[in-house]
Amino acid sequence: MKKLIIINGPNLNLLGKREPNIYGSLSFTEFLDEIKAKYTHFTIDYFQSNIEGELIDKLHEVGFNYDGVILNAAAYTHTSIGIGDAVSAIETPVIEVHISNTFSREDFRHVSYVSPNAKGVIIGFGLQSYELAIQSFL
Ligand code: DQA
């Protein structure tokens, strides 16, 4: 069975409560339960941290033995050379996802340190962005 992990960065623990007009009103745990029930042929692990170094540590930990990483580095996408380097350093393919269309928002969200080293990028489909990323491993 293929092993995937969803890694969420800062403030994504507040999904469901945080700016629901942008990010929707479903909590990530509710969404994750639905996804796990739907894609039973994958093992889908989940990790969230608000701390940049913990996200890097997790990428190192999974990056040589998982089949895929689905990464929403949230605000660190736009600032973190360290996370970009970690994505480049590991062997497991990384799909970058964003819930909102970052290109229709502020200019600082148009830059990504993850994209150059990602296998693919899925942006702007709400929580469905994660599901589309999972489907890419089918
Ligand atoms: C986000 C977009 C980022 O710009 C923002 O900082 C987030 C969430 C998204 O999924 O739409 O926290 O990554």
CSV table of C-alpha atoms and ligand atoms in Angstrom, one decimal:
chain,number,residue,atom,x,y,z
A,1,MET,CA,0.0,0.0,0.0
A,2,LYS,CA,1.3,3.4,-0.9
A,3,LYS,CA,2.2,5.7,2.0
A,4,LEU,CA,1.3,9.4,1.7
A,5,ILE,CA,1.6,12.2,4.2
A,6,ILE,CA,-0.1,15.5,4.3
A,7,ILE,CA,2.0,18.2,5.9
A,8,ASN,CA,0.4,21.4,6.9
A,9,GLY,CA,2.2,24.6,8.0
A,10,PRO,CA,1.4,27.5,10.2
A,11,ASN,CA,-2.2,28.5,11.1
A,12,LEU,CA,-3.7,25.6,9.2
A,13,ASN,CA,-4.6,24.0,12.6
A,14,LEU,CA,-7.3,26.8,12.6
A,15,LEU,CA,-9.0,25.6,9.5
A,16,GLY,CA,-12.8,25.8,9.9
A,17,LYS,CA,-12.4,28.8,12.3
A,18,ARG,CA,-9.9,30.9,10.4
A,19,GLU,CA,-11.2,33.4,7.8
A,20,PRO,CA,-13.9,30.9,6.6
A,21,ASN,CA,-14.6,33.2,3.6
A,22,ILE,CA,-11.1,32.3,2.3
A,23,TYR,CA,-10.5,28.9,3.7
A,24,GLY,CA,-13.9,27.4,4.2
A,25,SER,CA,-15.7,26.2,7.4
A,26,LEU,CA,-14.7,22.6,7.5
A,27,SER,CA,-12.0,21.6,10.0
A,28,PHE,CA,-9.1,19.7,8.6
A,29,THR,CA,-9.8,16.7,10.9
A,30,GLU,CA,-13.3,16.4,9.5
A,31,PHE,CA,-12.0,16.6,6.0
A,32,LEU,CA,-9.2,14.1,6.7
A,33,ASP,CA,-11.7,11.6,8.0
A,34,GLU,CA,-13.6,11.9,4.7
A,35,ILE,CA,-10.5,11.5,2.6
A,36,LYS,CA,-9.2,8.5,4.5
A,37,ALA,CA,-12.5,6.8,4.2
A,38,LYS,CA,-12.5,7.5,0.4
A,39,TYR,CA,-8.9,6.5,-0.5
A,40,THR,CA,-8.5,3.3,1.5
A,41,HIS,CA,-5.9,2.0,-0.8
A,42,PHE,CA,-3.4,4.6,0.5
A,43,THR,CA,-2.1,5.0,4.0
A,44,ILE,CA,-2.6,8.8,4.6
A,45,ASP,CA,-0.7,10.2,7.5
A,46,TYR,CA,-1.0,13.8,8.7
A,47,PHE,CA,1.3,16.3,10.4
A,48,GLN,CA,0.7,19.9,11.2
A,49,SER,CA,3.1,22.4,12.8
A,50,ASN,CA,3.4,26.1,13.3
A,51,ILE,CA,7.1,25.8,13.6
A,52,GLU,CA,9.4,26.0,10.6
A,53,GLY,CA,12.1,23.6,11.9
A,54,GLU,CA,9.5,21.0,12.8
A,55,LEU,CA,8.2,21.0,9.2
A,56,ILE,CA,11.8,20.6,7.9
A,57,ASP,CA,12.4,17.7,10.4
A,58,LYS,CA,9.2,16.0,9.2
A,59,LEU,CA,10.2,16.3,5.6
A,60,HIS,CA,13.6,14.7,6.4
A,61,GLU,CA,11.9,11.9,8.4
A,62,VAL,CA,9.4,10.9,5.6
A,63,GLY,CA,11.4,12.0,2.6
A,64,PHE,CA,13.2,8.8,2.0
A,65,ASN,CA,10.6,6.2,2.8
A,66,TYR,CA,7.1,7.6,1.9
A,67,ASP,CA,5.7,7.5,-1.7
A,68,GLY,CA,4.4,11.0,-1.6
A,69,VAL,CA,4.2,14.2,0.4
A,70,ILE,CA,1.4,16.7,0.0
A,71,LEU,CA,2.7,19.9,1.4
A,72,ASN,CA,0.9,23.1,2.2
A,73,ALA,CA,3.6,25.1,3.9
A,74,ALA,CA,1.2,28.0,4.3
A,75,ALA,CA,2.9,31.3,4.9
A,76,TYR,CA,6.4,29.6,5.0
A,77,THR,CA,5.8,28.9,1.3
A,78,HIS,CA,6.6,32.5,0.6
A,79,THR,CA,9.5,33.0,3.1
A,80,SER,CA,11.3,29.7,3.8
A,81,ILE,CA,14.5,28.9,1.9
A,82,GLY,CA,14.9,26.1,4.5
A,83,ILE,CA,11.7,24.4,3.6
A,84,GLY,CA,12.5,24.9,-0.1
A,85,ASP,CA,15.9,23.3,0.4
A,86,ALA,CA,14.4,20.4,2.4
A,87,VAL,CA,12.0,19.7,-0.5
A,88,SER,CA,15.0,19.6,-2.9
A,89,ALA,CA,17.0,17.4,-0.5
A,90,ILE,CA,14.5,14.6,-0.1
A,91,GLU,CA,13.7,11.8,-2.6
A,92,THR,CA,10.0,11.5,-2.1
A,93,PRO,CA,8.0,13.6,-4.6
A,94,VAL,CA,6.3,16.6,-3.1
A,95,ILE,CA,3.0,18.0,-4.4
A,96,GLU,CA,2.6,21.6,-3.3
A,97,VAL,CA,-1.0,22.6,-2.5
A,98,HIS,CA,-2.8,25.7,-1.5
A,99,ILE,CA,-6.4,26.1,-0.5
A,100,SER,CA,-6.8,29.7,-1.8
A,101,ASN,CA,-5.7,31.0,-5.2
A,102,THR,CA,-2.5,32.6,-3.9
A,103,PHE,CA,-2.1,34.4,-7.3
A,104,SER,CA,-5.4,36.3,-6.8
A,105,ARG,CA,-4.2,37.6,-3.4
A,106,GLU,CA,-1.4,39.9,-2.2
A,107,ASP,CA,1.9,40.1,-4.2
A,108,PHE,CA,3.9,38.5,-1.4
A,109,ARG,CA,1.8,35.3,-1.9
A,110,HIS,CA,2.9,35.1,-5.5
A,111,VAL,CA,6.4,33.8,-4.5
A,112,SER,CA,7.0,30.2,-3.6
A,113,TYR,CA,10.2,28.6,-2.4
A,114,VAL,CA,8.5,25.2,-2.6
A,115,SER,CA,7.4,25.3,-6.3
A,116,PRO,CA,10.8,25.0,-8.0
A,117,ASN,CA,11.4,21.7,-6.3
A,118,ALA,CA,7.8,20.3,-6.2
A,119,LYS,CA,6.7,17.6,-8.6
A,120,GLY,CA,3.5,19.6,-9.2
A,121,VAL,CA,1.5,22.4,-7.7
A,122,ILE,CA,-2.3,22.6,-7.1
A,123,ILE,CA,-3.7,25.9,-6.1
A,124,GLY,CA,-7.0,27.4,-5.4
A,125,PHE,CA,-9.5,24.6,-5.2
A,126,GLY,CA,-10.3,24.8,-1.5
A,127,LEU,CA,-9.8,21.6,0.4
A,128,GLN,CA,-10.3,19.8,-2.9
A,129,SER,CA,-6.7,20.8,-3.7
A,130,TYR,CA,-5.5,18.1,-1.3
A,131,GLU,CA,-7.8,15.5,-2.8
A,132,LEU,CA,-6.5,16.3,-6.4
A,133,ALA,CA,-3.0,15.9,-5.0
A,134,ILE,CA,-3.9,12.5,-3.6
A,135,GLN,CA,-5.4,11.5,-6.9
A,136,SER,CA,-2.2,12.3,-8.7
A,137,PHE,CA,-0.7,9.3,-6.8
A,138,LEU,CA,-3.3,6.9,-8.2
B,1,DQA,C1,-2.3,29.1,2.0
B,1,DQA,C2,-1.9,30.4,1.3
B,1,DQA,C3,-0.9,31.1,2.0
B,1,DQA,O1,-0.6,32.4,1.4
B,1,DQA,C4,-1.3,31.5,3.5
B,1,DQA,O2,-0.2,32.1,4.2
B,1,DQA,C5,-1.8,30.3,4.2
B,1,DQA,C6,-2.6,29.3,3.5
B,1,DQA,C7,-3.5,28.4,1.3
B,1,DQA,O3,-3.6,27.2,1.5
B,1,DQA,O4,-4.3,29.0,0.7
B,1,DQA,O5,-1.7,30.2,5.4
B,1,DQA,O6,-1.2,28.2,1.9
